[in-house]
PDB file of C-alpha atoms in Angstrom:
ATOM      1  CA  MET A   1      10.244 -14.731 -44.073  1.00 37.00           C
ATOM      2  CA  MET A   2       9.122 -17.430 -41.682  1.00 41.00           C
ATOM      3  CA  THR A   3      12.495 -17.300 -39.951  1.00 42.00           C
ATOM      4  CA  VAL A   4      12.094 -13.560 -39.343  1.00 43.00           C
ATOM      5  CA  MET A   5       8.613 -14.066 -37.923  1.00 45.00           C
ATOM      6  CA  ARG A   6       9.897 -16.719 -35.517  1.00 46.00           C
ATOM      7  CA  LYS A   7      12.590 -14.357 -34.259  1.00 48.00           C
ATOM      8  CA  GLN A   8      10.046 -11.582 -33.693  1.00 51.00           C
ATOM      9  CA  THR A   9       7.745 -13.911 -31.771  1.00 49.00           C
ATOM     10  CA  SER A  10      10.640 -15.154 -29.697  1.00 58.00           C
ATOM     11  CA  LYS A  11      11.653 -11.592 -28.836  1.00 59.00           C
ATOM     12  CA  LYS A  12       8.076 -10.739 -27.856  1.00 64.00           C
ATOM     13  CA  GLU A  13       7.806 -13.824 -25.675  1.00 67.00           C
ATOM     14  CA  SER A  14      11.128 -12.955 -24.053  1.00 65.00           C
ATOM     15  CA  THR A  15       9.884  -9.439 -23.282  1.00 70.00           C
ATOM     16  CA  THR A  16       6.654 -10.795 -21.843  1.00 87.00           C
ATOM     17  CA  ARG A  17       8.557 -13.237 -19.624  1.00 88.00           C
ATOM     18  CA  LYS A  18      10.829 -10.462 -18.412  1.00 89.00           C
ATOM     19  CA  GLU A  19       7.852  -8.258 -17.586  1.00 91.00           C
ATOM     20  CA  ALA A  20       6.197 -11.113 -15.691  1.00 93.00           C
ATOM     21  CA  THR A  21       9.392 -11.784 -13.769  1.00 93.00           C
ATOM     22  CA  HIS A  22       9.783  -8.097 -12.977  1.00 95.00           C
ATOM     23  CA  ALA A  23       6.208  -7.954 -11.687  1.00 95.00           C
ATOM     24  CA  ARG A  24       6.824 -11.039  -9.520  1.00 95.00           C
ATOM     25  CA  ILE A  25       9.860  -9.422  -7.915  1.00 96.00           C
ATOM     26  CA  VAL A  26       7.949  -6.213  -7.213  1.00 96.00           C
ATOM     27  CA  GLU A  27       4.984  -8.089  -5.725  1.00 96.00           C
ATOM     28  CA  THR A  28       7.323 -10.142  -3.548  1.00 96.00           C
ATOM     29  CA  ALA A  29       9.176  -7.025  -2.411  1.00 96.00           C
ATOM     30  CA  ALA A  30       5.899  -5.229  -1.660  1.00 96.00           C
ATOM     31  CA  ARG A  31       4.909  -8.030   0.715  1.00 96.00           C
ATOM     32  CA  ALA A  32       8.396  -8.211   2.209  1.00 96.00           C
ATOM     33  CA  ILE A  33       8.712  -4.528   3.073  1.00 96.00           C
ATOM     34  CA  ARG A  34       5.360  -4.566   4.869  1.00 96.00           C
ATOM     35  CA  ARG A  35       6.290  -7.737   6.712  1.00 95.00           C
ATOM     36  CA  SER A  36       9.908  -6.942   7.626  1.00 94.00           C
ATOM     37  CA  GLY A  37      10.314  -3.217   6.984  1.00 94.00           C
ATOM     38  CA  TYR A  38      12.707  -1.549   4.573  1.00 94.00           C
ATOM     39  CA  SER A  39      15.761  -2.233   6.706  1.00 90.00           C
ATOM     40  CA  GLY A  40      14.839  -5.881   7.074  1.00 90.00           C
ATOM     41  CA  THR A  41      14.360  -6.464   3.367  1.00 89.00           C
ATOM     42  CA  GLY A  42      17.413  -7.670   1.455  1.00 91.00           C
ATOM     43  CA  VAL A  43      17.783  -8.228  -2.262  1.00 94.00           C
ATOM     44  CA  ALA A  44      18.959 -11.811  -1.878  1.00 93.00           C
ATOM     45  CA  ASP A  45      15.992 -12.734   0.320  1.00 93.00           C
ATOM     46  CA  ILE A  46      13.485 -11.184  -2.077  1.00 94.00           C
ATOM     47  CA  MET A  47      14.973 -12.913  -5.110  1.00 95.00           C
ATOM     48  CA  LYS A  48      14.951 -16.237  -3.283  1.00 93.00           C
ATOM     49  CA  GLU A  49      11.336 -15.753  -2.187  1.00 93.00           C
ATOM     50  CA  ALA A  50      10.421 -14.914  -5.783  1.00 93.00           C
ATOM     51  CA  GLY A  51      12.079 -18.158  -6.923  1.00 92.00           C
ATOM     52  CA  LEU A  52      14.893 -16.391  -8.760  1.00 92.00           C
ATOM     53  CA  THR A  53      18.653 -16.193  -8.519  1.00 89.00           C
ATOM     54  CA  HIS A  54      20.347 -13.216  -6.911  1.00 87.00           C
ATOM     55  CA  GLY A  55      22.385 -12.644 -10.065  1.00 86.00           C
ATOM     56  CA  GLY A  56      19.311 -11.803 -12.099  1.00 87.00           C
ATOM     57  CA  PHE A  57      18.426  -8.765  -9.982  1.00 93.00           C
ATOM     58  CA  TYR A  58      20.296  -6.177 -12.048  1.00 91.00           C
ATOM     59  CA  ALA A  59      18.514  -7.235 -15.209  1.00 91.00           C
ATOM     60  CA  HIS A  60      15.442  -5.595 -13.661  1.00 94.00           C
ATOM     61  CA  PHE A  61      16.634  -2.847 -11.318  1.00 95.00           C
ATOM     62  CA  SER A  62      19.535  -0.427 -11.201  1.00 94.00           C
ATOM     63  CA  SER A  63      19.756  -0.556  -7.407  1.00 94.00           C
ATOM     64  CA  ARG A  64      18.057  -1.781  -4.240  1.00 95.00           C
ATOM     65  CA  ASP A  65      16.440   1.639  -3.817  1.00 95.00           C
ATOM     66  CA  ASP A  66      15.059   1.394  -7.352  1.00 96.00           C
ATOM     67  CA  MET A  67      13.372  -1.870  -6.403  1.00 96.00           C
ATOM     68  CA  LEU A  68      12.126  -0.476  -3.069  1.00 96.00           C
ATOM     69  CA  ALA A  69      10.586   2.521  -4.834  1.00 97.00           C
ATOM     70  CA  GLU A  70       8.605   0.220  -7.126  1.00 97.00           C
ATOM     71  CA  ALA A  71       7.667  -1.976  -4.182  1.00 97.00           C
ATOM     72  CA  ALA A  72       6.457   1.054  -2.195  1.00 96.00           C
ATOM     73  CA  ASP A  73       4.385   2.199  -5.146  1.00 97.00           C
ATOM     74  CA  HIS A  74       2.904  -1.279  -5.631  1.00 97.00           C
ATOM     75  CA  ALA A  75       2.114  -1.698  -1.933  1.00 97.00           C
ATOM     76  CA  GLY A  76       0.500   1.736  -1.887  1.00 96.00           C
ATOM     77  CA  ALA A  77      -1.538   0.877  -4.963  1.00 97.00           C
ATOM     78  CA  GLU A  78      -2.845  -2.237  -3.221  1.00 96.00           C
ATOM     79  CA  THR A  79      -3.818  -0.119  -0.204  1.00 97.00           C
ATOM     80  CA  ILE A  80      -5.734   2.300  -2.434  1.00 97.00           C
ATOM     81  CA  ALA A  81      -7.413  -0.542  -4.332  1.00 97.00           C
ATOM     82  CA  ALA A  82      -8.600  -2.162  -1.090  1.00 96.00           C
ATOM     83  CA  ALA A  83     -10.006   1.159   0.126  1.00 96.00           C
ATOM     84  CA  LYS A  84     -11.795   1.753  -3.180  1.00 97.00           C
ATOM     85  CA  GLN A  85     -13.349  -1.700  -3.014  1.00 96.00           C
ATOM     86  CA  VAL A  86     -14.803  -1.033   0.441  1.00 96.00           C
ATOM     87  CA  LEU A  87     -16.136   2.348  -0.670  1.00 95.00           C
ATOM     88  CA  THR A  88     -17.669   0.926  -3.845  1.00 95.00           C
ATOM     89  CA  GLU A  89     -19.402  -1.903  -2.018  1.00 95.00           C
ATOM     90  CA  SER A  90     -20.936   0.352   0.663  1.00 93.00           C
ATOM     91  CA  PRO A  91     -24.009   2.635   0.544  1.00 92.00           C
ATOM     92  CA  LYS A  92     -23.000   6.222  -0.224  1.00 88.00           C
ATOM     93  CA  GLN A  93     -23.832   7.663   3.199  1.00 88.00           C
ATOM     94  CA  GLU A  94     -21.969   4.873   4.987  1.00 92.00           C
ATOM     95  CA  ARG A  95     -18.815   4.647   2.873  1.00 93.00           C
ATOM     96  CA  LEU A  96     -16.326   6.393   5.154  1.00 93.00           C
ATOM     97  CA  TRP A  97     -17.682   4.632   8.213  1.00 94.00           C
ATOM     98  CA  ALA A  98     -17.417   1.276   6.419  1.00 96.00           C
ATOM     99  CA  LEU A  99     -13.857   2.081   5.372  1.00 96.00           C
ATOM    100  CA  MET A 100     -12.796   2.971   8.903  1.00 96.00           C
ATOM    101  CA  ASN A 101     -14.365  -0.202  10.280  1.00 97.00           C
ATOM    102  CA  ALA A 102     -12.578  -2.336   7.694  1.00 97.00           C
ATOM    103  CA  TYR A 103      -9.287  -0.482   8.147  1.00 97.00           C
ATOM    104  CA  LEU A 104      -9.310  -0.768  11.959  1.00 98.00           C
ATOM    105  CA  SER A 105     -10.686  -4.324  12.049  1.00 97.00           C
ATOM    106  CA  ASP A 106      -8.989  -7.249  13.782  1.00 97.00           C
ATOM    107  CA  ALA A 107      -8.328  -8.864  10.401  1.00 96.00           C
ATOM    108  CA  HIS A 108      -6.565  -5.835   8.914  1.00 97.00           C
ATOM    109  CA  THR A 109      -4.575  -5.218  12.077  1.00 97.00           C
ATOM    110  CA  ALA A 110      -3.239  -8.773  11.913  1.00 96.00           C
ATOM    111  CA  ASN A 111      -2.584  -8.778   8.161  1.00 94.00           C
ATOM    112  CA  ILE A 112       0.597  -6.705   8.056  1.00 94.00           C
ATOM    113  CA  GLU A 113       2.025  -8.394   4.945  1.00 94.00           C
ATOM    114  CA  MET A 114      -0.943  -7.505   2.739  1.00 94.00           C
ATOM    115  CA  GLY A 115      -2.391  -4.623   4.744  1.00 95.00           C
ATOM    116  CA  CYS A 116      -1.933  -0.859   4.577  1.00 96.00           C
ATOM    117  CA  SER A 117       1.585   0.036   3.516  1.00 95.00           C
ATOM    118  CA  PHE A 118       1.366   3.497   5.083  1.00 96.00           C
ATOM    119  CA  ALA A 119       0.854   2.087   8.571  1.00 96.00           C
ATOM    120  CA  ALA A 120       3.378  -0.709   8.065  1.00 95.00           C
ATOM    121  CA  LEU A 121       6.160   1.553   6.783  1.00 95.00           C
ATOM    122  CA  GLY A 122       5.392   5.089   7.920  1.00 92.00           C
ATOM    123  CA  SER A 123       7.846   5.130  10.817  1.00 92.00           C
ATOM    124  CA  GLU A 124      10.734   4.184   8.497  1.00 93.00           C
ATOM    125  CA  MET A 125       9.932   6.485   5.602  1.00 92.00           C
ATOM    126  CA  HIS A 126      12.048   9.463   6.637  1.00 93.00           C
ATOM    127  CA  ARG A 127      15.188   7.314   6.446  1.00 93.00           C
ATOM    128  CA  GLN A 128      14.597   6.105   2.887  1.00 94.00           C
ATOM    129  CA  ALA A 129      16.076   7.267  -0.400  1.00 95.00           C
ATOM    130  CA  PRO A 130      14.282  10.156  -2.150  1.00 97.00           C
ATOM    131  CA  GLU A 131      12.768   7.909  -4.823  1.00 97.00           C
ATOM    132  CA  VAL A 132      11.300   5.580  -2.197  1.00 96.00           C
ATOM    133  CA  ARG A 133       9.808   8.468  -0.222  1.00 96.00           C
ATOM    134  CA  ALA A 134       8.446  10.045  -3.393  1.00 97.00           C
ATOM    135  CA  ALA A 135       6.668   6.858  -4.459  1.00 96.00           C
ATOM    136  CA  SER A 136       5.025   6.414  -1.068  1.00 96.00           C
ATOM    137  CA  THR A 137       4.154  10.093  -0.770  1.00 97.00           C
ATOM    138  CA  GLU A 138       2.261  10.026  -4.061  1.00 97.00           C
ATOM    139  CA  ARG A 139       0.182   7.078  -2.873  1.00 97.00           C
ATOM    140  CA  ILE A 140      -0.566   8.810   0.439  1.00 97.00           C
ATOM    141  CA  LYS A 141      -1.745  11.866  -1.496  1.00 97.00           C
ATOM    142  CA  GLU A 142      -3.949   9.562  -3.552  1.00 98.00           C
ATOM    143  CA  MET A 143      -5.497   8.186  -0.370  1.00 97.00           C
ATOM    144  CA  ILE A 144      -6.171  11.712   0.883  1.00 97.00           C
ATOM    145  CA  ARG A 145      -7.867  12.605  -2.408  1.00 96.00           C
ATOM    146  CA  LEU A 146      -9.930   9.412  -2.230  1.00 96.00           C
ATOM    147  CA  ILE A 147     -11.195  10.291   1.247  1.00 95.00           C
ATOM    148  CA  GLU A 148     -11.739  13.918   0.279  1.00 94.00           C
ATOM    149  CA  GLY A 149     -13.944  12.785  -2.583  1.00 92.00           C
ATOM    150  CA  GLN A 150     -16.314  11.184  -0.079  1.00 90.00           C
ATOM    151  CA  LEU A 151     -16.793  14.471   1.788  1.00 85.00           C
ATOM    152  CA  SER A 152     -18.915  16.202  -0.819  1.00 68.00           C
ATOM    153  CA  ASP A 153     -21.151  17.868   1.756  1.00 66.00           C
ATOM    154  CA  GLN A 154     -18.306  20.045   3.063  1.00 61.00           C
ATOM    155  CA  THR A 155     -16.535  23.068   1.633  1.00 58.00           C
ATOM    156  CA  GLU A 156     -13.407  22.394  -0.421  1.00 56.00           C
ATOM    157  CA  THR A 157     -11.073  23.576   2.358  1.00 62.00           C
ATOM    158  CA  GLY A 158     -13.049  21.779   5.026  1.00 88.00           C
ATOM    159  CA  ALA A 159     -13.168  18.548   3.036  1.00 91.00           C
ATOM    160  CA  HIS A 160      -9.404  18.561   2.502  1.00 92.00           C
ATOM    161  CA  GLU A 161      -8.635  19.210   6.161  1.00 93.00           C
ATOM    162  CA  GLU A 162     -11.128  16.556   7.228  1.00 93.00           C
ATOM    163  CA  ALA A 163      -9.519  14.090   4.800  1.00 95.00           C
ATOM    164  CA  LEU A 164      -6.078  14.835   6.267  1.00 96.00           C
ATOM    165  CA  LEU A 165      -7.421  14.262   9.762  1.00 95.00           C
ATOM    166  CA  THR A 166      -9.218  11.057   8.783  1.00 96.00           C
ATOM    167  CA  VAL A 167      -6.170   9.527   7.091  1.00 97.00           C
ATOM    168  CA  SER A 168      -3.938  10.579   9.996  1.00 97.00           C
ATOM    169  CA  THR A 169      -6.330   8.995  12.479  1.00 97.00           C
ATOM    170  CA  MET A 170      -6.643   5.752  10.549  1.00 97.00           C
ATOM    171  CA  VAL A 171      -2.930   5.279   9.890  1.00 97.00           C
ATOM    172  CA  GLY A 172      -1.758   6.489  13.307  1.00 97.00           C
ATOM    173  CA  THR A 173      -4.278   4.348  15.141  1.00 98.00           C
ATOM    174  CA  LEU A 174      -3.326   1.243  13.182  1.00 98.00           C
ATOM    175  CA  MET A 175       0.396   1.862  13.764  1.00 97.00           C
ATOM    176  CA  LEU A 176      -0.139   2.087  17.545  1.00 97.00           C
ATOM    177  CA  ALA A 177      -2.535  -0.864  17.594  1.00 97.00           C
ATOM    178  CA  ARG A 178       0.141  -2.982  15.920  1.00 97.00           C
ATOM    179  CA  ALA A 179       3.010  -1.575  17.982  1.00 96.00           C
ATOM    180  CA  VAL A 180       1.809  -2.588  21.451  1.00 97.00           C
ATOM    181  CA  ASN A 181       2.003  -6.136  22.799  1.00 97.00           C
ATOM    182  CA  ASP A 182      -1.174  -5.709  24.836  1.00 98.00           C
ATOM    183  CA  PRO A 183      -4.237  -6.962  22.910  1.00 96.00           C
ATOM    184  CA  GLU A 184      -6.620  -4.986  25.095  1.00 98.00           C
ATOM    185  CA  LEU A 185      -4.724  -1.731  24.502  1.00 98.00           C
ATOM    186  CA  SER A 186      -4.545  -2.493  20.782  1.00 97.00           C
ATOM    187  CA  ALA A 187      -8.317  -2.913  20.674  1.00 98.00           C
ATOM    188  CA  ALA A 188      -8.823   0.187  22.826  1.00 98.00           C
ATOM    189  CA  PHE A 189      -6.930   2.392  20.375  1.00 98.00           C
ATOM    190  CA  ARG A 190      -9.096   1.182  17.515  1.00 98.00           C
ATOM    191  CA  HIS A 191     -12.383   1.318  19.396  1.00 97.00           C
ATOM    192  CA  ALA A 192     -11.678   4.890  20.558  1.00 97.00           C
ATOM    193  CA  ALA A 193     -11.049   6.053  16.995  1.00 97.00           C
ATOM    194  CA  LEU A 194     -14.169   4.321  15.720  1.00 97.00           C
ATOM    195  CA  LYS A 195     -16.280   5.729  18.546  1.00 95.00           C
ATOM    196  CA  HIS A 196     -15.058   9.253  17.727  1.00 93.00           C
ATOM    197  CA  TYR A 197     -16.019   8.880  14.066  1.00 90.00           C
ATOM    198  CA  ALA A 198     -19.236   6.935  14.606  1.00 90.00           C
ATOM    199  CA  PRO A 199     -22.251   8.443  12.795  1.00 85.00           C
ATOM    200  CA  LYS A 200     -24.140  10.770  15.082  1.00 75.00           C
ATOM    201  CA  ASP A 201     -27.895  10.315  15.536  1.00 63.00           C
ATOM    202  CA  ASN A 202     -29.848  13.289  14.292  1.00 48.00           C
TER     203      ASN A 202
END
């Protein structure tokens, strides 16, 4: 009886270790794709960065695209979590304005590896496998719904359209701010967007 119990515990511990290793690979890949893009992210490099051997990859994923889909989902989840934190910590009437300021800040613009996955990877998405695009698309929809939920004073149609416009502005502005090699132009993009959305005095 004791022998059986030891085997069960060992199997459980093995499963837990595998899950932890899987999570480490996904977290590493989520950082890597934001830092280097999908095309610049190789399996061997990710496994090495995660402190694992290349040969262990297929114990966790059926293909590179399978891993990238999970990484895209994880990176998107981190983007949503960061947005929710800003919204939660801000007064109700200032939530969207606080989110835009945090999203278009100097710190977020510089933090590509841990920043918004939509801005970091949007220009590459149309070239990715269906499962990768699907994972990212679901997270983008989640972001739209999150923004829409803050627009309670508008009609349902108006709130949805305003959420689409807000997300498009945030992501597009950040992409351009990161793309240019002119710091003044980068700041100008962000300041223009913030000025447009600044609360109006009644």
